[in-house]
mmCIF file of C-alpha atoms and ligand atoms in Angstrom:
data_model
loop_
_atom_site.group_PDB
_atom_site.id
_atom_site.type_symbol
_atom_site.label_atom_id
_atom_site.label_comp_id
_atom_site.label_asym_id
_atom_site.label_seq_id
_atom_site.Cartn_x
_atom_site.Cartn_y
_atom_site.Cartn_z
ATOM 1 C CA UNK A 1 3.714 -191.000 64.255
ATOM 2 C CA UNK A 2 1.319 -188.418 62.041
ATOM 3 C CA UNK A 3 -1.642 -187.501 63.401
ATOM 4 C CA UNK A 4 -3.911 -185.669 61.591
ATOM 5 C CA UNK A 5 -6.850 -184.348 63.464
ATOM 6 C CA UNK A 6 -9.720 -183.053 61.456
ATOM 7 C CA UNK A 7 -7.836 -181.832 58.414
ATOM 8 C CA UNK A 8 -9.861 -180.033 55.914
ATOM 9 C CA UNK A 9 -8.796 -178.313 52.883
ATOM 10 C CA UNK A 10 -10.677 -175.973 50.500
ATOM 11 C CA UNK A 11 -9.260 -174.274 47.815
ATOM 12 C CA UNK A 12 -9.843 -169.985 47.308
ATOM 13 C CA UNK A 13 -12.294 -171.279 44.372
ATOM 14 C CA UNK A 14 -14.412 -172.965 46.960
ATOM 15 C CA UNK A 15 -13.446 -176.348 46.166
ATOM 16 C CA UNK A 16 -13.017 -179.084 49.225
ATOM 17 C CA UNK A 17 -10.399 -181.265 48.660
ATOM 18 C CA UNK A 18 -10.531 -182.811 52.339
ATOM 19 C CA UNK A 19 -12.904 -182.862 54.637
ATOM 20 C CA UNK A 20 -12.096 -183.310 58.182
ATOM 21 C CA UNK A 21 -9.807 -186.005 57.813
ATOM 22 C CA UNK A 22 -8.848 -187.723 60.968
ATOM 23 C CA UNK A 23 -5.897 -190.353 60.620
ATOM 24 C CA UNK A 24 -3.253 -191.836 62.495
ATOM 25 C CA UNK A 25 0.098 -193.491 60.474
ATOM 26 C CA UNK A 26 2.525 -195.073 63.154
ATOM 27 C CA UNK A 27 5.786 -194.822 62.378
ATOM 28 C CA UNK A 28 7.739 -197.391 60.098
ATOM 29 C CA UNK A 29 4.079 -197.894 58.308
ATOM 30 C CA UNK A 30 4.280 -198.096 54.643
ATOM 31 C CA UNK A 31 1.056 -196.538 54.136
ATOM 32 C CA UNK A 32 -0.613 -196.833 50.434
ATOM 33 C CA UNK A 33 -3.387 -193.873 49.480
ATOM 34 C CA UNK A 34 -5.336 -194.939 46.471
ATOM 35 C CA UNK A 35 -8.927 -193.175 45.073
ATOM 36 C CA UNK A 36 -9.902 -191.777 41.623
ATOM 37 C CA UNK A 37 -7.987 -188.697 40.240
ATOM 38 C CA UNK A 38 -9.510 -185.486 42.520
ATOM 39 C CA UNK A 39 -9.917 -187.842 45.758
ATOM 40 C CA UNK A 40 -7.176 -185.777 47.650
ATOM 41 C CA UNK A 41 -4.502 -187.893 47.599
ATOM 42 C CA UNK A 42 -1.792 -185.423 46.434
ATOM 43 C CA UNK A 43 -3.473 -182.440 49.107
ATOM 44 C CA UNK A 44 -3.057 -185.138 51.935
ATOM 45 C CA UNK A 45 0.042 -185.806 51.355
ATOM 46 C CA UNK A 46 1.086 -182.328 51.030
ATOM 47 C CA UNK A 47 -0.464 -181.067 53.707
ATOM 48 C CA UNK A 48 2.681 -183.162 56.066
ATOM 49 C CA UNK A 49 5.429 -181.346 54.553
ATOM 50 C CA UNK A 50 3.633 -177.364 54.542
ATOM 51 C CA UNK A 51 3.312 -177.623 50.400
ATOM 52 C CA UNK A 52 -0.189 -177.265 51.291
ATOM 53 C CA UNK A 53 -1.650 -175.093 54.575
ATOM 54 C CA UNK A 54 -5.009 -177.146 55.932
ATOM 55 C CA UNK A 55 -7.952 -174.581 56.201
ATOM 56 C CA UNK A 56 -9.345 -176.706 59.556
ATOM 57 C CA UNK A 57 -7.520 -178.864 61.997
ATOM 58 C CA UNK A 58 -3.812 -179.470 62.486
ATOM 59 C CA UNK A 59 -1.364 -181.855 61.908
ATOM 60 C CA UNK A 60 1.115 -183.721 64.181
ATOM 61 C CA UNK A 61 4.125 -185.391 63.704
ATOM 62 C CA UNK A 62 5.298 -187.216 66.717
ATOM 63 C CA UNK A 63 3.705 -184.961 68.970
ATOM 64 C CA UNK A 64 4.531 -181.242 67.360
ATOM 65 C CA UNK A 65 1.990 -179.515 65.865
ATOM 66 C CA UNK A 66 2.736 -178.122 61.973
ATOM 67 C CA UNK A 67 2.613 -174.584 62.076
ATOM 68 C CA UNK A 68 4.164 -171.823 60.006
ATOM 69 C CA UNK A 69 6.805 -171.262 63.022
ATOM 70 C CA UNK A 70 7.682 -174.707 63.073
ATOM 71 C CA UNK A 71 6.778 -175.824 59.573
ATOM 72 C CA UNK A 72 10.817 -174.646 58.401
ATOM 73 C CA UNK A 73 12.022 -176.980 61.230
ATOM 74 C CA UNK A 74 9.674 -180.096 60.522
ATOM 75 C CA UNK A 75 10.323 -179.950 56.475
ATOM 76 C CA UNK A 76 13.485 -181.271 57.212
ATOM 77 C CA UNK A 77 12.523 -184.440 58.659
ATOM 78 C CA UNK A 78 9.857 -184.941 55.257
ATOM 79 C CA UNK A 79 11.607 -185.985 51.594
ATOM 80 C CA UNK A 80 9.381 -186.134 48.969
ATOM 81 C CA UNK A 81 10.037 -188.543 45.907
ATOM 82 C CA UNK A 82 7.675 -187.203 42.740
ATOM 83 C CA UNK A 83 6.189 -188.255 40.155
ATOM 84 C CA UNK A 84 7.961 -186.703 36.960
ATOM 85 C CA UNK A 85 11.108 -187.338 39.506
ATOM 86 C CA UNK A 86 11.836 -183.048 39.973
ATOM 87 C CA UNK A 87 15.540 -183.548 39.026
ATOM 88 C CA UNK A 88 17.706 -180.976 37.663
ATOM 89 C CA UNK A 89 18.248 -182.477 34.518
ATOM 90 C CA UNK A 90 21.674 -180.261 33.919
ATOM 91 C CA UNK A 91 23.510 -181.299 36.971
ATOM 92 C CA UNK A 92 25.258 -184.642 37.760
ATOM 93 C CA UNK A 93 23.460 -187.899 38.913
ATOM 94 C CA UNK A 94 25.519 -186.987 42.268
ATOM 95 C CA UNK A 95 25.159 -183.240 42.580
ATOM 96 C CA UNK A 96 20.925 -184.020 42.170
ATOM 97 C CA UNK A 97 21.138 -186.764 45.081
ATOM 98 C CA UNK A 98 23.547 -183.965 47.335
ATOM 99 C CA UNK A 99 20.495 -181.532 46.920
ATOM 100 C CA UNK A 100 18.886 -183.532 49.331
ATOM 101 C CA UNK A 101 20.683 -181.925 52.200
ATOM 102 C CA UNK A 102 20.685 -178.648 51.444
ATOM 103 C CA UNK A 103 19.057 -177.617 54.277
ATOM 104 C CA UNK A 104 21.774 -178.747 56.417
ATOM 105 C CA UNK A 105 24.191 -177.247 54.215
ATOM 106 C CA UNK A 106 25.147 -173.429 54.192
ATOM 107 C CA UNK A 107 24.101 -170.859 51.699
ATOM 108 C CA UNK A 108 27.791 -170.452 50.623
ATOM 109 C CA UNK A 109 28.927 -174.019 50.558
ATOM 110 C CA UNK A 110 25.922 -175.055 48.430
ATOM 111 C CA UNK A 111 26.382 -172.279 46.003
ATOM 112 C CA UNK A 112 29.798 -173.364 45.676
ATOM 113 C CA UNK A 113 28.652 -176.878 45.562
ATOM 114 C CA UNK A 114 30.997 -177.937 48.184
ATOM 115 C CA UNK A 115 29.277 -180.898 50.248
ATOM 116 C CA UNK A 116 30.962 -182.200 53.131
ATOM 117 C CA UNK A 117 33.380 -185.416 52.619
ATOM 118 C CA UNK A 118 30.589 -186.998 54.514
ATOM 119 C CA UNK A 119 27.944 -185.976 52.600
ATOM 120 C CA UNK A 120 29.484 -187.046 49.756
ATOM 121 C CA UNK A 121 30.337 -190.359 50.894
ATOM 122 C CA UNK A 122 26.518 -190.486 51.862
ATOM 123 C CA UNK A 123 25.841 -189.874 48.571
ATOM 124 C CA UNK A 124 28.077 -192.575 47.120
ATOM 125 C CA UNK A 125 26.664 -194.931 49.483
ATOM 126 C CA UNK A 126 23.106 -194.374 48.529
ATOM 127 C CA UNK A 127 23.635 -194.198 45.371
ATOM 128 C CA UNK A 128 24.987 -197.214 45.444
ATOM 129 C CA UNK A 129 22.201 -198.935 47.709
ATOM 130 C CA UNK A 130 19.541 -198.048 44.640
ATOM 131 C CA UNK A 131 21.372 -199.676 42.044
ATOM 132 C CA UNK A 132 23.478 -197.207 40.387
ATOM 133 C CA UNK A 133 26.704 -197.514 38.973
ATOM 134 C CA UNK A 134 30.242 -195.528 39.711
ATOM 135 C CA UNK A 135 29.970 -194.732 36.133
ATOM 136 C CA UNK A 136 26.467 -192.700 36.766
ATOM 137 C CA UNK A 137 27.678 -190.365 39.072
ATOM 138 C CA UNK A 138 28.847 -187.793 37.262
ATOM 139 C CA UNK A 139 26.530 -188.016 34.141
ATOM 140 C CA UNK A 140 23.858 -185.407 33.310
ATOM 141 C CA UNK A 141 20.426 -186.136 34.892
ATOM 142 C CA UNK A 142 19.073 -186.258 31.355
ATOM 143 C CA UNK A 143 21.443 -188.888 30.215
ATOM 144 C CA UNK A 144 19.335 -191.784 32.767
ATOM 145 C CA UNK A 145 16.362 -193.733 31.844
ATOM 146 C CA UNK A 146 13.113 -192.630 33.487
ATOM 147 C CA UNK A 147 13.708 -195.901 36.141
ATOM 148 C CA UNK A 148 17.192 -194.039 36.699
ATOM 149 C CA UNK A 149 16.167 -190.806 37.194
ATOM 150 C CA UNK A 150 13.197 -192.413 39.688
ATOM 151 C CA UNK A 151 16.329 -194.283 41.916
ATOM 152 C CA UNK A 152 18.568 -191.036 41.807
ATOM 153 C CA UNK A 153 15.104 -189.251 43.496
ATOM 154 C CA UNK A 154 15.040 -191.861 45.758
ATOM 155 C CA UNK A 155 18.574 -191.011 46.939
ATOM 156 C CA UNK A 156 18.041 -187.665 46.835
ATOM 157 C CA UNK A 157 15.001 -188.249 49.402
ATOM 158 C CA UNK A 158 16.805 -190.316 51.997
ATOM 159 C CA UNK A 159 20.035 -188.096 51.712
ATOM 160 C CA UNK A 160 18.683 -186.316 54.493
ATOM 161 C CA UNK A 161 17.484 -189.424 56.718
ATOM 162 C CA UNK A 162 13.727 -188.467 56.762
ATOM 163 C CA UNK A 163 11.833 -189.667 59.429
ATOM 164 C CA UNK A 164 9.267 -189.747 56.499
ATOM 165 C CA UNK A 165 9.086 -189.776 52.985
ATOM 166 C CA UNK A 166 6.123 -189.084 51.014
ATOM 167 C CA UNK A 167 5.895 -190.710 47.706
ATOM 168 C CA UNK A 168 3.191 -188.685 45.494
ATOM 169 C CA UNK A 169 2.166 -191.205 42.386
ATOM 170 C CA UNK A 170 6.471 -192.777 42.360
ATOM 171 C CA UNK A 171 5.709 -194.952 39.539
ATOM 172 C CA UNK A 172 2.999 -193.130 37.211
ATOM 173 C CA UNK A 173 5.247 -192.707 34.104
ATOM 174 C CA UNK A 174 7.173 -195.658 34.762
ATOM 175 C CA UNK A 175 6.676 -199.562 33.108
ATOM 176 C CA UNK A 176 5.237 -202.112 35.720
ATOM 177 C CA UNK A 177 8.485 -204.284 35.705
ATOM 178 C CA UNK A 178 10.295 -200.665 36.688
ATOM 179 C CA UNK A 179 7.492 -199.337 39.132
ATOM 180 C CA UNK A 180 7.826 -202.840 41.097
ATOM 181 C CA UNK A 181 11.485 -202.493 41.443
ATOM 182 C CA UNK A 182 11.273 -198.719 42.482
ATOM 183 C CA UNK A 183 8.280 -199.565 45.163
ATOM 184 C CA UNK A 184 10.957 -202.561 46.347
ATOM 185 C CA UNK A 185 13.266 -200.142 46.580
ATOM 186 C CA UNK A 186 11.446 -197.588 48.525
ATOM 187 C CA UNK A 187 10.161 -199.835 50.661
ATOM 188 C CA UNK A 188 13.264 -201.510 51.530
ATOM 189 C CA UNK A 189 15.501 -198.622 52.291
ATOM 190 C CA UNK A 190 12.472 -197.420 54.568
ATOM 191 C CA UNK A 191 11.955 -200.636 56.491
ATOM 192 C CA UNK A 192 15.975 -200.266 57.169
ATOM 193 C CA UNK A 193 15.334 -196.770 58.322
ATOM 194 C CA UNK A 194 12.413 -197.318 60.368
ATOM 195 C CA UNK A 195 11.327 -194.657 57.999
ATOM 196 C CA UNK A 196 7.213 -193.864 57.426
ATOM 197 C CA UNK A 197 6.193 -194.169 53.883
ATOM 198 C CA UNK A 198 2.644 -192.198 53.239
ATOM 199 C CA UNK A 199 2.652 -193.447 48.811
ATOM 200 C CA UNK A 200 -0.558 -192.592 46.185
ATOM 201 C CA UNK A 201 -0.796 -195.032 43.560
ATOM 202 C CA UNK A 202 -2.984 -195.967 40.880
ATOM 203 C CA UNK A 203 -1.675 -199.491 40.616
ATOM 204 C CA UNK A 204 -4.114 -201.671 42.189
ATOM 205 C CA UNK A 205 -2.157 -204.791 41.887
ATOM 206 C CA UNK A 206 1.391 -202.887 43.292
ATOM 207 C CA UNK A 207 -0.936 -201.496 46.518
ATOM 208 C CA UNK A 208 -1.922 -204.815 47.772
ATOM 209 C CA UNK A 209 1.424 -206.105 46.948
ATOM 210 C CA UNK A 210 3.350 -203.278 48.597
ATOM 211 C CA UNK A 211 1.515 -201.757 51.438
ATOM 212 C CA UNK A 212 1.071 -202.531 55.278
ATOM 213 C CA UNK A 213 -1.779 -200.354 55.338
ATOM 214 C CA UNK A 214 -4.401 -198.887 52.430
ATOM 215 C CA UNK A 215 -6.327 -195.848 52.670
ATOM 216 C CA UNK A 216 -8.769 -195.662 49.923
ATOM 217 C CA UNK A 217 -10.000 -191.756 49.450
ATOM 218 C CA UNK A 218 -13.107 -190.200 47.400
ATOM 219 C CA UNK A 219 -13.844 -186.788 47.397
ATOM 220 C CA UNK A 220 -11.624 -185.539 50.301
ATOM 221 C CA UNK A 221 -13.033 -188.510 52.462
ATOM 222 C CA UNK A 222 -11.887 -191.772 53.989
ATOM 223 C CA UNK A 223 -13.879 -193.979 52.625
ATOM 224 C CA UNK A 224 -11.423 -197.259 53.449
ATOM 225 C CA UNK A 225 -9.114 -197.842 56.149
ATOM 226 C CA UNK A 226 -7.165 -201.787 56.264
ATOM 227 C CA UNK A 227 -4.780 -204.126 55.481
ATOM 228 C CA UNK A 228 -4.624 -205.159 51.472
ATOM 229 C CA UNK A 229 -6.225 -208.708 52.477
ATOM 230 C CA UNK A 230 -9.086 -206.802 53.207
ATOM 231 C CA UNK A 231 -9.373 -204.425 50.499
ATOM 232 C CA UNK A 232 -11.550 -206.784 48.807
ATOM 233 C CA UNK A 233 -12.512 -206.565 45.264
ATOM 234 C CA UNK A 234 -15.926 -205.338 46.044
ATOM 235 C CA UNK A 235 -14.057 -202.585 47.935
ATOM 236 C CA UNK A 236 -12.248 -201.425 44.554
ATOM 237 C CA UNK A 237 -15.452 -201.524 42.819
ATOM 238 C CA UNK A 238 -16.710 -198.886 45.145
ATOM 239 C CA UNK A 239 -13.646 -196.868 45.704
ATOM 240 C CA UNK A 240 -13.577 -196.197 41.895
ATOM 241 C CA UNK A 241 -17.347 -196.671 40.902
ATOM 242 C CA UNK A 242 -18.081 -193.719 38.433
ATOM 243 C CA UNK A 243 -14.473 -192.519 37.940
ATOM 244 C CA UNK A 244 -13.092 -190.652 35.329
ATOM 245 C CA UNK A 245 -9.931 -192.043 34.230
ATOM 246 C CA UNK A 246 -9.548 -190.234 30.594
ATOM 247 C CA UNK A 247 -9.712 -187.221 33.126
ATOM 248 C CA UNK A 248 -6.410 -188.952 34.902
ATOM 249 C CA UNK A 249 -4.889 -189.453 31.898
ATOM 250 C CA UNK A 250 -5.333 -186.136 30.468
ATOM 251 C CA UNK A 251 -4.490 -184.550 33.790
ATOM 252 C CA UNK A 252 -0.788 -186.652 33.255
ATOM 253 C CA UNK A 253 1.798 -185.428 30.987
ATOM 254 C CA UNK A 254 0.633 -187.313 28.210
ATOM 255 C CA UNK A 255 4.689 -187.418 26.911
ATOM 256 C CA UNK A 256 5.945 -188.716 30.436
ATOM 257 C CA UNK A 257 3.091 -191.409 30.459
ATOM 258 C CA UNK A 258 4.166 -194.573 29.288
ATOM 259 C CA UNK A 259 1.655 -196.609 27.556
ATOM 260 C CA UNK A 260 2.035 -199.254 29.605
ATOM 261 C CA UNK A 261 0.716 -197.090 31.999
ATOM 262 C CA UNK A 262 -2.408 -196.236 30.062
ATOM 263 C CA UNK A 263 -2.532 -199.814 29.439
ATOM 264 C CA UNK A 264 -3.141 -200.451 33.661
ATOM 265 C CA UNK A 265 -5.357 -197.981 33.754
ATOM 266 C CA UNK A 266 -7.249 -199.463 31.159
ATOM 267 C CA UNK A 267 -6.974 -202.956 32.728
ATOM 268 C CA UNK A 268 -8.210 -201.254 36.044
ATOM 269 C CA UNK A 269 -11.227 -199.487 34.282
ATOM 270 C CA UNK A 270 -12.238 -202.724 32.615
ATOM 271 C CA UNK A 271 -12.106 -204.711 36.091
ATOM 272 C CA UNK A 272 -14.012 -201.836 37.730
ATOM 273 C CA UNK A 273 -16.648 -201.760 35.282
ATOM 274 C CA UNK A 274 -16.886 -205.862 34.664
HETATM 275 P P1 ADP B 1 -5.663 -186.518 43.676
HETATM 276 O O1 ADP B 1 -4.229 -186.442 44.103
HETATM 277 O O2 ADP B 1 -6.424 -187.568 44.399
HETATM 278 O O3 ADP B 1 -5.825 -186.645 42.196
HETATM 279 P P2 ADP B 1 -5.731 -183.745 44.449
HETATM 280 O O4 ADP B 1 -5.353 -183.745 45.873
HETATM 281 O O5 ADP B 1 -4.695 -183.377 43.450
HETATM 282 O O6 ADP B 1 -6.378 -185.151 44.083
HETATM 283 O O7 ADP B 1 -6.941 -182.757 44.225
HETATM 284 C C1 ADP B 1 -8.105 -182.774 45.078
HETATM 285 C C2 ADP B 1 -9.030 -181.662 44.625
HETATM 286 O O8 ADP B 1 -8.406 -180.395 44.851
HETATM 287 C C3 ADP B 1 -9.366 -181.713 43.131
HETATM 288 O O9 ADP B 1 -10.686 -181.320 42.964
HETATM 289 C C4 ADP B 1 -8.415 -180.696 42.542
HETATM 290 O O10 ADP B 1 -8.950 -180.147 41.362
HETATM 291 C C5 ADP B 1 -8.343 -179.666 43.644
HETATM 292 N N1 ADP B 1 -7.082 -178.924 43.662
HETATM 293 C C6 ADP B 1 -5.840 -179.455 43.782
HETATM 294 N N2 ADP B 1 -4.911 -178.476 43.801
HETATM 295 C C7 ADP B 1 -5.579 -177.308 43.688
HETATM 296 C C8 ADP B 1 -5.191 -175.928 43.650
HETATM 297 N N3 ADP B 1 -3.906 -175.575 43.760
HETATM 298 N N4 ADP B 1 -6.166 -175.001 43.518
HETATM 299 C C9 ADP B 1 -7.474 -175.356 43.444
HETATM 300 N N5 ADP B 1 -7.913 -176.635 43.481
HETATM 301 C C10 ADP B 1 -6.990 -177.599 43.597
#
């Protein structure tokens, strides 16, 4: 369970990104954060795994309080998959998805690069489990396919068996055939895992498809709370009333953002403003 009681965050500029959020996700809840670019998606979810330090309240996960004494500690139960996927584009397919337990692994071994048989075998296995070939394994990271590079993150993230894995925008540079079979993906290896999902989208259509639960977020607020069947359209309307998407889109790496991206968020603006 992550509790988070009261969490606000403003920034040294004086800029609130969340304001006393209160919030409860059980565990095992694939939990879907959607709101216009600047809501605080990204802060909220970074506030679980210490990337960003709450100015107010405190956060709990399953019982223990995040602090900078125990933050080291409760990282390693938190896996991140990102955006622009964060892999070492130089090293193998299998060396990236092994850097998920390097903080079980010591200083020497992993400057050596020697993983445990077990660890490796882990990392077969999961490779395996996200759709990737024997042949893969020992190709560059830059050698894959955006999707590809996306699955080998997704390894990478459970490597460590997370009690929760934070998925901050998974599918933004990816085609919607891809980003449905990386959210199925996701979401299956967490359901076998028991694992809590907390995942910001812009996909309207993949949020009601994928989530248990949706929190909708505007300017570092709760603003929606529910199941998808009752995000209701007139919901969307006011989640996203008045927001800037050419800011999103500028905000993106316009080179990692597929068009068919652009093309949803187009879609989504139209639908918004119809
Ligand atoms: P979202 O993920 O919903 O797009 P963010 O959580 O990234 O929103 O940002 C929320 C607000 O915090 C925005 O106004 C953003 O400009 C601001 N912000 C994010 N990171 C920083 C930072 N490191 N320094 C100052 N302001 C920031």
């Amino acid at each position: 369970m992550i509790q988070f009681n009261n969490v606000g965050k403003t920034w040294d500029d004086g800029s609130c990104a969340l304001k006393s959020i209160s919030l409860s996700v059980p565990k095992g809840q694939f939990c879907v954060v959607l709101g216009p670019s600047g809501a605080g998606k990204s802060t909220l979810l970074r506030t679980i795994n210490g990337l960003c330090i709450p100015s107010i309240g405190h956060i709990m996960i399953d019982g223990d309080t995040l602090s900078q004494k125990n933050q080291q500690r409760l990282r390693q139960r938190v896996a991140m998959v990102h955006q622009h996927f964060n892999l070492s584009l130089r090293l193998s397919v299998s060396a990236n998805v092994l850097t998920g337990v390097l903080a079980q692994t010591s200083l020497w071994r992993s400057l050596l690069g020697w993983f445990s048989p077990s660890h490796r075998q882990k990392a077969c296995l999961l490779l395996e489990k996200v759709g990737l070939k024997p042949r893969h394994l020992q190709r560059r990271a830059s050698e894959l396919s955006g999707g590809q590079q996306q699955r080998v993150g997704i390894a990478r993230a459970f490597m460590s068996d997370p009690e929760i894995v934070l998925a901050d925008e998974p599918v933004a540079s990816l085609d919607p055939k891809i980003s449905r079979d990386i959210l199925q993906l996701i979401k299956d290896t967490a359901s076998e895992r028991n694992t809590t999902v907390l995942c910001s989208l812009h996909q309207i259509d993949l949020a009601r498809e994928f989530a248990d639960r949706l929190i909708g977020m505007r300017d570092g607020v709760i603003v929606f709370d529910g199941t998808p069947a009752e995000f209701t359209d007139e919901m969307l309307q006011k989640l996203y009333a008045g927001a800037h998407w050419d800011d999103e889109a500028t905000s993106n790496n316009q080179n990692d953002l597929e068009e068919s991206t652009r093309n949803n968020i187009t879609h989504l603006a139209q639908q918004v403003a119809a």
